[in-house]
Amino acid sequence: MTAPGHDLPSGQDIPSGNDVPPTCYRHPDRETWVSCVRCGRHACPDCLREAAVGQQCVECVRGASSGGRAARTVFGGRQAAGAIVTWTLVGINVLLFLVELAKPSIGTDWGLLGYASYASGGPVQGIAAGQWYRLITSAFLPPATGLGGLGFMDILFNMWALIVVGPSLEQLLGRARFVAVYLLSALGGGVAFFLLGPPYVLALGASGAIFGLFGAWFVVARKLRLDVRGIVVIIGINLVFSLIYRSTIAWQDHVGGLIVGAVTTAAFAYAPRKNRTVFQAGAALLILAIIIVIAVLRAHHLTSQLGLQP
Protein backbone atom coordinates (compact mmCIF):
# COMPACT_ATOMS: atom_id res chain seq x y z
CA MET A 1 0.00 0.00 0.00
CA THR A 2 1.05 3.62 -0.41
CA ALA A 3 2.12 5.19 2.87
CA PRO A 4 0.85 8.73 3.50
CA GLY A 5 3.50 11.35 3.08
CA HIS A 6 5.21 9.61 0.15
CA ASP A 7 4.78 9.74 -3.63
CA LEU A 8 2.12 12.43 -3.46
CA PRO A 9 2.09 15.44 -5.81
CA SER A 10 2.63 18.56 -3.72
CA GLY A 11 0.74 21.80 -4.14
CA GLN A 12 -0.97 20.59 -7.31
CA ASP A 13 -4.43 22.02 -7.98
CA ILE A 14 -6.85 20.02 -10.09
CA PRO A 15 -8.59 22.09 -12.79
CA SER A 16 -12.26 21.36 -13.25
CA GLY A 17 -12.35 22.37 -16.92
CA ASN A 18 -14.18 25.63 -16.40
CA ASP A 19 -11.71 27.24 -13.98
CA VAL A 20 -9.69 30.25 -15.10
CA PRO A 21 -6.00 29.27 -14.84
CA PRO A 22 -4.31 31.14 -11.96
CA THR A 23 -1.04 32.95 -12.57
CA CYS A 24 2.28 33.10 -10.79
CA TYR A 25 2.31 35.67 -7.99
CA ARG A 26 5.68 36.99 -9.26
CA HIS A 27 5.06 36.56 -12.98
CA PRO A 28 1.43 37.47 -13.79
CA ASP A 29 1.92 36.48 -17.43
CA ARG A 30 2.64 32.83 -16.53
CA GLU A 31 -0.26 30.46 -15.90
CA THR A 32 0.24 27.74 -13.27
CA TRP A 33 -1.83 25.31 -11.23
CA VAL A 34 0.97 24.66 -8.74
CA SER A 35 1.00 26.43 -5.38
CA CYS A 36 3.38 26.78 -2.44
CA VAL A 37 2.52 24.34 0.36
CA ARG A 38 3.36 26.96 3.00
CA CYS A 39 1.70 30.19 1.89
CA GLY A 40 -0.69 28.74 -0.71
CA ARG A 41 0.25 31.23 -3.45
CA HIS A 42 0.43 29.97 -7.02
CA ALA A 43 3.91 30.04 -8.51
CA CYS A 44 5.61 29.02 -11.72
CA PRO A 45 8.47 26.49 -11.78
CA ASP A 46 11.07 29.28 -11.68
CA CYS A 47 9.61 30.54 -8.40
CA LEU A 48 9.32 27.18 -6.62
CA ARG A 49 11.89 25.18 -4.71
CA GLU A 50 11.75 21.56 -3.56
CA ALA A 51 11.31 21.26 0.21
CA ALA A 52 11.00 18.48 2.77
CA VAL A 53 7.24 18.60 2.24
CA GLY A 54 6.18 19.51 -1.30
CA GLN A 55 7.33 22.69 -3.05
CA GLN A 56 7.71 26.14 -1.55
CA CYS A 57 7.95 29.55 -3.17
CA VAL A 58 11.25 31.42 -3.10
CA GLU A 59 9.99 33.93 -0.55
CA CYS A 60 8.95 31.25 1.93
CA VAL A 61 12.29 29.49 1.48
CA ARG A 62 14.10 32.80 2.00
CA GLY A 63 12.00 33.61 5.06
CA ALA A 64 12.68 30.23 6.65
CA SER A 65 16.44 30.60 6.22
CA SER A 66 16.69 34.22 7.38
CA GLY A 67 16.92 35.35 10.96
CA GLY A 68 13.95 37.67 10.64
CA ARG A 69 10.30 37.10 11.37
CA ALA A 70 9.38 33.45 11.77
CA ALA A 71 7.83 31.99 8.64
CA ARG A 72 4.33 30.52 8.79
CA THR A 73 2.96 27.35 7.26
CA VAL A 74 0.00 27.36 4.92
CA PHE A 75 -2.19 26.57 7.97
CA GLY A 76 -0.84 29.40 10.10
CA GLY A 77 1.61 27.49 12.27
CA ARG A 78 5.17 28.60 12.88
CA GLN A 79 7.47 26.91 10.38
CA ALA A 80 10.10 24.73 12.04
CA ALA A 81 12.72 22.44 10.59
CA GLY A 82 12.83 18.80 11.64
CA ALA A 83 10.25 16.75 13.51
CA ILE A 84 11.13 17.28 17.17
CA VAL A 85 7.58 16.70 18.43
CA THR A 86 7.16 13.48 16.46
CA TRP A 87 10.39 11.97 17.73
CA THR A 88 9.64 13.14 21.28
CA LEU A 89 6.29 11.33 21.16
CA VAL A 90 7.99 8.22 19.81
CA GLY A 91 10.55 8.40 22.63
CA ILE A 92 7.88 8.78 25.33
CA ASN A 93 5.88 5.83 23.99
CA VAL A 94 8.92 3.56 23.71
CA LEU A 95 10.23 4.57 27.13
CA LEU A 96 6.90 3.84 28.83
CA PHE A 97 6.68 0.54 26.96
CA LEU A 98 10.03 -0.48 28.45
CA VAL A 99 8.93 0.68 31.89
CA GLU A 100 5.78 -1.38 31.49
CA LEU A 101 7.81 -4.46 30.60
CA ALA A 102 9.69 -4.06 33.87
CA LYS A 103 6.58 -3.16 35.87
CA PRO A 104 3.41 -4.55 34.23
CA SER A 105 1.20 -3.14 36.99
CA ILE A 106 1.60 0.33 35.48
CA GLY A 107 -0.79 -0.77 32.74
CA THR A 108 -3.41 -1.64 35.32
CA ASP A 109 -2.88 1.63 37.17
CA TRP A 110 -2.81 3.90 34.11
CA GLY A 111 -4.95 2.01 31.59
CA LEU A 112 -8.30 3.10 30.23
CA LEU A 113 -10.89 1.68 32.63
CA GLY A 114 -14.43 2.97 32.90
CA TYR A 115 -15.73 1.85 36.28
CA ALA A 116 -14.94 -1.47 37.92
CA SER A 117 -13.33 -3.25 40.83
CA TYR A 118 -10.30 -5.47 40.31
CA ALA A 119 -11.34 -7.73 43.20
CA SER A 120 -14.62 -8.68 44.78
CA GLY A 121 -15.33 -6.15 47.49
CA GLY A 122 -12.28 -4.11 46.51
CA PRO A 123 -12.24 -0.37 45.84
CA VAL A 124 -13.84 0.88 42.65
CA GLN A 125 -11.31 1.98 40.03
CA GLY A 126 -11.60 3.84 36.73
CA ILE A 127 -12.43 7.16 35.15
CA ALA A 128 -15.87 7.38 36.71
CA ALA A 129 -14.25 6.85 40.10
CA GLY A 130 -12.29 10.08 39.64
CA GLN A 131 -9.18 8.71 37.89
CA TRP A 132 -9.47 11.11 34.94
CA TYR A 133 -5.77 10.84 34.13
CA ARG A 134 -6.47 7.41 32.62
CA LEU A 135 -7.94 9.12 29.54
CA ILE A 136 -4.49 10.36 28.52
CA THR A 137 -2.02 8.00 30.24
CA SER A 138 -3.65 5.00 28.55
CA ALA A 139 -2.71 6.50 25.17
CA PHE A 140 1.01 6.13 25.93
CA LEU A 141 0.98 2.49 27.04
CA PRO A 142 0.46 -0.64 24.89
CA PRO A 143 -1.05 -3.84 26.30
CA ALA A 144 1.48 -5.42 28.67
CA THR A 145 2.00 -8.74 26.88
CA GLY A 146 5.78 -8.71 26.50
CA LEU A 147 7.98 -8.63 23.42
CA GLY A 148 6.23 -11.53 21.74
CA GLY A 149 2.63 -10.55 22.29
CA LEU A 150 -0.02 -8.13 21.16
CA GLY A 151 1.53 -5.24 23.07
CA PHE A 152 4.74 -5.37 21.04
CA MET A 153 2.83 -5.51 17.73
CA ASP A 154 0.61 -2.65 18.93
CA ILE A 155 3.48 -0.29 19.69
CA LEU A 156 5.40 -1.43 16.60
CA PHE A 157 2.55 -0.50 14.26
CA ASN A 158 1.65 2.70 16.08
CA MET A 159 5.22 4.00 16.15
CA TRP A 160 5.71 3.08 12.49
CA ALA A 161 2.57 5.03 11.61
CA LEU A 162 3.66 7.97 13.77
CA ILE A 163 7.08 8.10 12.08
CA VAL A 164 5.51 7.90 8.60
CA VAL A 165 2.75 10.47 9.07
CA GLY A 166 4.03 12.64 11.91
CA PRO A 167 6.95 14.58 10.35
CA SER A 168 4.92 15.78 7.35
CA LEU A 169 1.98 16.83 9.51
CA GLU A 170 4.27 18.55 12.01
CA GLN A 171 5.88 20.64 9.28
CA LEU A 172 2.58 21.49 7.60
CA LEU A 173 0.59 22.29 10.74
CA GLY A 174 3.36 23.62 12.94
CA ARG A 175 4.40 22.08 16.23
CA ALA A 176 1.68 23.56 18.47
CA ARG A 177 -1.17 22.56 16.17
CA PHE A 178 0.34 19.12 15.64
CA VAL A 179 0.51 18.54 19.41
CA ALA A 180 -3.10 19.72 19.73
CA VAL A 181 -4.29 17.27 17.07
CA TYR A 182 -2.37 14.38 18.65
CA LEU A 183 -3.53 14.96 22.22
CA LEU A 184 -7.13 15.78 21.31
CA SER A 185 -7.28 12.64 19.18
CA ALA A 186 -5.91 10.59 22.08
CA LEU A 187 -8.54 12.08 24.40
CA GLY A 188 -11.30 11.69 21.82
CA GLY A 189 -10.48 8.04 21.31
CA GLY A 190 -10.34 7.42 25.04
CA VAL A 191 -13.67 9.12 25.67
CA ALA A 192 -15.27 7.20 22.79
CA PHE A 193 -14.21 3.92 24.41
CA PHE A 194 -15.35 5.21 27.82
CA LEU A 195 -18.72 6.08 26.31
CA LEU A 196 -19.33 3.04 24.11
CA GLY A 197 -17.15 0.29 25.55
CA PRO A 198 -17.75 -1.99 28.55
CA PRO A 199 -16.84 -0.08 31.74
CA TYR A 200 -15.09 -3.13 33.23
CA VAL A 201 -12.68 -3.70 30.30
CA LEU A 202 -9.14 -2.31 30.49
CA ALA A 203 -7.82 -0.76 27.26
CA LEU A 204 -4.33 0.49 26.37
CA GLY A 205 -2.54 1.88 23.34
CA ALA A 206 -1.86 4.93 21.19
CA SER A 207 -4.20 3.85 18.40
CA GLY A 208 -6.72 6.64 19.02
CA ALA A 209 -4.03 9.28 18.57
CA ILE A 210 -2.63 7.51 15.51
CA PHE A 211 -6.06 7.27 13.88
CA GLY A 212 -6.43 10.97 14.63
CA LEU A 213 -3.26 11.62 12.62
CA PHE A 214 -4.69 9.51 9.79
CA GLY A 215 -7.78 11.70 9.82
CA ALA A 216 -5.59 14.80 9.98
CA TRP A 217 -3.56 13.70 6.96
CA PHE A 218 -6.73 13.08 4.97
CA VAL A 219 -7.99 16.61 5.70
CA VAL A 220 -4.62 18.21 4.93
CA ALA A 221 -4.27 16.26 1.69
CA ARG A 222 -7.76 17.30 0.59
CA LYS A 223 -7.05 20.92 1.43
CA LEU A 224 -3.80 20.90 -0.56
CA ARG A 225 -5.40 18.89 -3.38
CA LEU A 226 -3.07 15.94 -2.94
CA ASP A 227 -3.81 12.29 -3.67
CA VAL A 228 -5.77 10.86 -0.71
CA ARG A 229 -6.13 7.29 -1.99
CA GLY A 230 -3.22 5.96 0.05
CA ILE A 231 -4.48 7.23 3.39
CA VAL A 232 -8.06 6.17 2.60
CA VAL A 233 -6.84 2.62 1.99
CA ILE A 234 -4.86 2.61 5.24
CA ILE A 235 -7.83 3.93 7.24
CA GLY A 236 -10.20 1.46 5.61
CA ILE A 237 -7.99 -1.59 6.19
CA ASN A 238 -7.39 -0.70 9.83
CA LEU A 239 -11.06 -0.03 10.52
CA VAL A 240 -11.97 -3.41 9.00
CA PHE A 241 -9.40 -5.13 11.22
CA SER A 242 -10.75 -3.22 14.22
CA LEU A 243 -14.27 -4.51 13.59
CA ILE A 244 -13.21 -8.08 12.76
CA TYR A 245 -11.10 -8.39 15.92
CA ARG A 246 -13.35 -6.25 18.08
CA SER A 247 -12.92 -8.62 21.02
CA THR A 248 -9.24 -7.68 21.31
CA ILE A 249 -9.13 -4.28 19.54
CA ALA A 250 -10.89 -1.20 20.91
CA TRP A 251 -12.65 -0.07 17.73
CA GLN A 252 -14.35 2.72 19.68
CA ASP A 253 -10.96 4.25 20.41
CA HIS A 254 -10.01 4.10 16.72
CA VAL A 255 -13.22 5.68 15.48
CA GLY A 256 -13.23 8.35 18.18
CA GLY A 257 -9.63 9.33 17.49
CA LEU A 258 -10.24 9.41 13.74
CA ILE A 259 -13.24 11.72 14.06
CA VAL A 260 -11.61 14.11 16.53
CA GLY A 261 -8.37 14.26 14.54
CA ALA A 262 -10.20 15.01 11.30
CA VAL A 263 -12.51 17.63 12.85
CA THR A 264 -9.69 19.39 14.70
CA THR A 265 -7.52 19.51 11.60
CA ALA A 266 -10.44 20.74 9.49
CA ALA A 267 -10.87 23.62 11.95
CA PHE A 268 -7.17 24.45 11.53
CA ALA A 269 -7.08 24.01 7.75
CA TYR A 270 -10.26 25.89 6.87
CA ALA A 271 -10.00 28.68 9.42
CA PRO A 272 -10.54 32.18 7.96
CA ARG A 273 -7.32 34.08 7.37
CA LYS A 274 -8.54 37.01 9.45
CA ASN A 275 -7.83 36.23 13.13
CA ARG A 276 -6.92 32.72 12.06
CA THR A 277 -4.91 31.84 15.17
CA VAL A 278 -7.73 33.00 17.47
CA PHE A 279 -10.26 30.95 15.51
CA GLN A 280 -8.05 27.86 15.57
CA ALA A 281 -7.38 28.13 19.31
CA GLY A 282 -11.07 28.65 19.98
CA ALA A 283 -12.00 25.62 17.87
CA ALA A 284 -9.49 23.43 19.72
CA LEU A 285 -10.83 24.60 23.09
CA LEU A 286 -14.40 23.97 21.97
CA ILE A 287 -13.54 20.42 20.89
CA LEU A 288 -11.79 19.86 24.22
CA ALA A 289 -14.84 21.18 26.08
CA ILE A 290 -17.16 18.83 24.18
CA ILE A 291 -14.90 15.87 25.01
CA ILE A 292 -14.89 16.82 28.68
CA VAL A 293 -18.69 17.21 28.81
CA ILE A 294 -19.20 13.79 27.24
CA ALA A 295 -16.79 12.22 29.74
CA VAL A 296 -18.46 13.90 32.71
CA LEU A 297 -21.94 12.83 31.59
CA ARG A 298 -20.77 9.27 31.04
CA ALA A 299 -19.13 9.19 34.47
CA HIS A 300 -22.32 10.48 36.10
CA HIS A 301 -24.35 7.82 34.30
CA LEU A 302 -22.05 5.02 35.41
CA THR A 303 -21.87 6.11 39.04
CA SER A 304 -25.62 6.55 39.25
CA GLN A 305 -26.28 3.14 37.69
CA LEU A 306 -23.45 1.12 39.25
CA GLY A 307 -22.27 3.15 42.20
CA LEU A 308 -24.29 1.18 44.76
CA GLN A 309 -23.26 -2.21 43.45
CA PRO A 310 -20.57 -4.12 45.36
Short mmCIF file of N, CA and C in Angstrom, two decimals, residues 212-290:
data_model
loop_
_atom_site.label_atom_id
_atom_site.label_comp_id
_atom_site.label_asym_id
_atom_site.label_seq_id
_atom_site.Cartn_x
_atom_site.Cartn_y
_atom_site.Cartn_z
N GLY A 212 -6.21 9.53 14.76
CA GLY A 212 -6.43 10.97 14.63
C GLY A 212 -5.47 11.59 13.63
N LEU A 213 -4.22 11.12 13.61
CA LEU A 213 -3.26 11.62 12.62
C LEU A 213 -3.64 11.16 11.21
N PHE A 214 -4.20 9.96 11.10
CA PHE A 214 -4.69 9.51 9.79
C PHE A 214 -5.78 10.46 9.29
N GLY A 215 -6.72 10.76 10.19
CA GLY A 215 -7.78 11.70 9.82
C GLY A 215 -7.23 13.08 9.49
N ALA A 216 -6.21 13.51 10.23
CA ALA A 216 -5.59 14.80 9.98
C ALA A 216 -4.92 14.83 8.61
N TRP A 217 -4.23 13.74 8.26
CA TRP A 217 -3.56 13.70 6.96
C TRP A 217 -4.58 13.74 5.82
N PHE A 218 -5.70 13.06 6.00
CA PHE A 218 -6.73 13.08 4.97
C PHE A 218 -7.23 14.50 4.74
N VAL A 219 -7.50 15.23 5.82
CA VAL A 219 -7.99 16.61 5.70
C VAL A 219 -6.94 17.51 5.05
N VAL A 220 -5.70 17.39 5.49
CA VAL A 220 -4.62 18.21 4.93
C VAL A 220 -4.44 17.92 3.44
N ALA A 221 -4.45 16.63 3.09
CA ALA A 221 -4.27 16.26 1.69
C ALA A 221 -5.42 16.81 0.82
N ARG A 222 -6.63 16.75 1.33
CA ARG A 222 -7.76 17.30 0.59
C ARG A 222 -7.63 18.81 0.43
N LYS A 223 -7.20 19.48 1.47
CA LYS A 223 -7.05 20.92 1.43
C LYS A 223 -5.99 21.34 0.42
N LEU A 224 -4.89 20.59 0.36
CA LEU A 224 -3.80 20.90 -0.56
C LEU A 224 -3.97 20.24 -1.92
N ARG A 225 -5.09 19.57 -2.11
CA ARG A 225 -5.40 18.89 -3.38
C ARG A 225 -4.35 17.83 -3.74
N LEU A 226 -3.98 17.06 -2.74
CA LEU A 226 -3.07 15.94 -2.94
C LEU A 226 -3.86 14.64 -3.08
N ASP A 227 -3.17 13.60 -3.49
CA ASP A 227 -3.81 12.29 -3.67
C ASP A 227 -4.11 11.69 -2.30
N VAL A 228 -5.37 11.39 -2.02
CA VAL A 228 -5.77 10.86 -0.71
C VAL A 228 -6.02 9.35 -0.75
N ARG A 229 -5.80 8.71 -1.89
CA ARG A 229 -6.13 7.29 -1.99
C ARG A 229 -5.33 6.43 -1.03
N GLY A 230 -4.06 6.75 -0.85
CA GLY A 230 -3.22 5.96 0.05
C GLY A 230 -3.73 5.96 1.48
N ILE A 231 -4.04 7.15 2.01
CA ILE A 231 -4.48 7.23 3.39
C ILE A 231 -5.88 6.65 3.55
N VAL A 232 -6.73 6.77 2.53
CA VAL A 232 -8.06 6.17 2.60
C VAL A 232 -7.95 4.65 2.70
N VAL A 233 -7.05 4.07 1.94
CA VAL A 233 -6.84 2.62 1.99
C VAL A 233 -6.36 2.20 3.38
N ILE A 234 -5.39 2.95 3.93
CA ILE A 234 -4.86 2.61 5.24
C ILE A 234 -5.95 2.70 6.31
N ILE A 235 -6.75 3.78 6.28
CA ILE A 235 -7.83 3.93 7.24
C ILE A 235 -8.84 2.80 7.09
N GLY A 236 -9.21 2.50 5.85
CA GLY A 236 -10.20 1.46 5.61
C GLY A 236 -9.75 0.10 6.10
N ILE A 237 -8.52 -0.28 5.78
CA ILE A 237 -7.99 -1.59 6.19
C ILE A 237 -7.97 -1.70 7.71
N ASN A 238 -7.50 -0.65 8.37
CA ASN A 238 -7.39 -0.70 9.83
C ASN A 238 -8.75 -0.70 10.51
N LEU A 239 -9.72 0.01 9.95
CA LEU A 239 -11.06 -0.03 10.52
C LEU A 239 -11.68 -1.41 10.36
N VAL A 240 -11.45 -2.05 9.21
CA VAL A 240 -11.97 -3.41 9.00
C VAL A 240 -11.37 -4.37 10.02
N PHE A 241 -10.05 -4.28 10.22
CA PHE A 241 -9.40 -5.13 11.22
C PHE A 241 -9.96 -4.86 12.62
N SER A 242 -10.22 -3.58 12.91
CA SER A 242 -10.75 -3.22 14.22
C SER A 242 -12.09 -3.87 14.47
N LEU A 243 -12.93 -3.93 13.43
CA LEU A 243 -14.27 -4.51 13.59
C LEU A 243 -14.23 -6.03 13.58
N ILE A 244 -13.31 -6.62 12.80
CA ILE A 244 -13.21 -8.08 12.76
C ILE A 244 -12.71 -8.61 14.10
N TYR A 245 -11.70 -7.95 14.65
CA TYR A 245 -11.10 -8.39 15.92
C TYR A 245 -11.54 -7.49 17.07
N ARG A 246 -12.83 -7.19 17.10
CA ARG A 246 -13.35 -6.25 18.08
C ARG A 246 -13.26 -6.78 19.51
N SER A 247 -13.06 -8.08 19.67
CA SER A 247 -12.92 -8.62 21.02
C SER A 247 -11.57 -8.29 21.64
N THR A 248 -10.58 -8.01 20.80
CA THR A 248 -9.24 -7.68 21.31
C THR A 248 -8.78 -6.28 20.91
N ILE A 249 -9.49 -5.63 19.99
CA ILE A 249 -9.13 -4.28 19.54
C ILE A 249 -10.26 -3.32 19.91
N ALA A 250 -9.90 -2.21 20.50
CA ALA A 250 -10.89 -1.20 20.91
C ALA A 250 -11.27 -0.35 19.71
N TRP A 251 -12.25 -0.80 18.94
CA TRP A 251 -12.65 -0.07 17.73
C TRP A 251 -13.22 1.30 18.09
N GLN A 252 -13.81 1.42 19.27
CA GLN A 252 -14.35 2.72 19.68
C GLN A 252 -13.25 3.76 19.77
N ASP A 253 -12.11 3.36 20.28
CA ASP A 253 -10.96 4.25 20.41
C ASP A 253 -10.49 4.71 19.03
N HIS A 254 -10.46 3.78 18.08
CA HIS A 254 -10.01 4.10 16.72
C HIS A 254 -10.96 5.10 16.06
N VAL A 255 -12.23 4.81 16.13
CA VAL A 255 -13.22 5.68 15.48
C VAL A 255 -13.25 7.06 16.15
N GLY A 256 -13.22 7.08 17.47
CA GLY A 256 -13.23 8.35 18.18
C GLY A 256 -12.02 9.21 17.85
N GLY A 257 -10.83 8.60 17.83
CA GLY A 257 -9.63 9.33 17.49
C GLY A 257 -9.65 9.85 16.06
N LEU A 258 -10.14 9.02 15.15
CA LEU A 258 -10.24 9.41 13.74
C LEU A 258 -11.13 10.63 13.56
N ILE A 259 -12.29 10.61 14.20
CA ILE A 259 -13.24 11.72 14.06
C ILE A 259 -12.67 13.00 14.66
N VAL A 260 -12.13 12.91 15.87
CA VAL A 260 -11.61 14.11 16.53
C VAL A 260 -10.40 14.67 15.77
N GLY A 261 -9.53 13.79 15.30
CA GLY A 261 -8.37 14.26 14.54
C GLY A 261 -8.77 14.97 13.26
N ALA A 262 -9.75 14.40 12.56
CA ALA A 262 -10.20 15.01 11.30
C ALA A 262 -10.90 16.34 11.55
N VAL A 263 -11.76 16.39 12.56
CA VAL A 263 -12.51 17.63 12.85
C VAL A 263 -11.57 18.73 13.33
N THR A 264 -10.64 18.39 14.21
CA THR A 264 -9.69 19.39 14.70
C THR A 264 -8.84 19.95 13.56
N THR A 265 -8.35 19.07 12.72
CA THR A 265 -7.52 19.51 11.60
C THR A 265 -8.32 20.33 10.61
N ALA A 266 -9.58 19.96 10.39
CA ALA A 266 -10.44 20.74 9.49
C ALA A 266 -10.61 22.16 10.03
N ALA A 267 -10.75 22.29 11.36
CA ALA A 267 -10.87 23.62 11.95
C ALA A 267 -9.59 24.42 11.74
N PHE A 268 -8.45 23.77 11.77
CA PHE A 268 -7.17 24.45 11.53
C PHE A 268 -7.01 24.80 10.05
N ALA A 269 -7.34 23.84 9.18
CA ALA A 269 -7.08 24.01 7.75
C ALA A 269 -8.02 25.00 7.08
N TYR A 270 -9.27 25.05 7.53
CA TYR A 270 -10.26 25.89 6.87
C TYR A 270 -10.62 27.13 7.69
N ALA A 271 -9.77 27.47 8.63
CA ALA A 271 -10.00 28.68 9.42
C ALA A 271 -9.86 29.91 8.53
N PRO A 272 -10.68 30.94 8.74
CA PRO A 272 -10.54 32.18 7.96
C PRO A 272 -9.20 32.83 8.23
N ARG A 273 -8.65 33.48 7.22
CA ARG A 273 -7.32 34.08 7.37
C ARG A 273 -7.33 35.22 8.39
N LYS A 274 -8.45 35.94 8.47
CA LYS A 274 -8.54 37.01 9.45
C LYS A 274 -8.71 36.40 10.85
N ASN A 275 -7.81 36.78 11.76
CA ASN A 275 -7.83 36.23 13.13
C ASN A 275 -7.77 34.71 13.12
N ARG A 276 -6.96 34.17 12.23
CA ARG A 276 -6.92 32.72 12.06
C ARG A 276 -6.46 32.00 13.33
N THR A 277 -5.42 32.51 13.98
CA THR A 277 -4.91 31.84 15.17
C THR A 277 -5.95 31.83 16.28
N VAL A 278 -6.68 32.93 16.45
CA VAL A 278 -7.73 33.00 17.47
C VAL A 278 -8.83 31.99 17.17
N PHE A 279 -9.22 31.91 15.91
CA PHE A 279 -10.26 30.95 15.51
C PHE A 279 -9.80 29.52 15.76
N GLN A 280 -8.56 29.21 15.41
CA GLN A 280 -8.05 27.86 15.57
C GLN A 280 -7.96 27.48 17.05
N ALA A 281 -7.47 28.40 17.87
CA ALA A 281 -7.38 28.13 19.31
C ALA A 281 -8.77 27.94 19.91
N GLY A 282 -9.71 28.78 19.48
CA GLY A 282 -11.07 28.65 19.98
C GLY A 282 -11.70 27.34 19.58
N ALA A 283 -11.45 26.90 18.34
CA ALA A 283 -12.00 25.62 17.87
C ALA A 283 -11.43 24.46 18.67
N ALA A 284 -10.12 24.50 18.94
CA ALA A 284 -9.49 23.43 19.72
C ALA A 284 -10.06 23.38 21.14
N LEU A 285 -10.26 24.55 21.74
CA LEU A 285 -10.83 24.60 23.09
C LEU A 285 -12.27 24.11 23.10
N LEU A 286 -13.02 24.44 22.07
CA LEU A 286 -14.40 23.97 21.97
C LEU A 286 -14.46 22.45 21.87
N ILE A 287 -13.59 21.88 21.03
CA ILE A 287 -13.54 20.42 20.89
C ILE A 287 -13.16 19.78 22.22
N LEU A 288 -12.18 20.37 22.91
CA LEU A 288 -11.79 19.86 24.22
C LEU A 288 -12.96 19.92 25.20
N ALA A 289 -13.70 21.03 25.18
CA ALA A 289 -14.84 21.18 26.08
C ALA A 289 -15.91 20.13 25.80
N ILE A 290 -16.17 19.86 24.53
CA ILE A 290 -17.16 18.83 24.18
C ILE A 290 -16.72 17.45 24.68
#
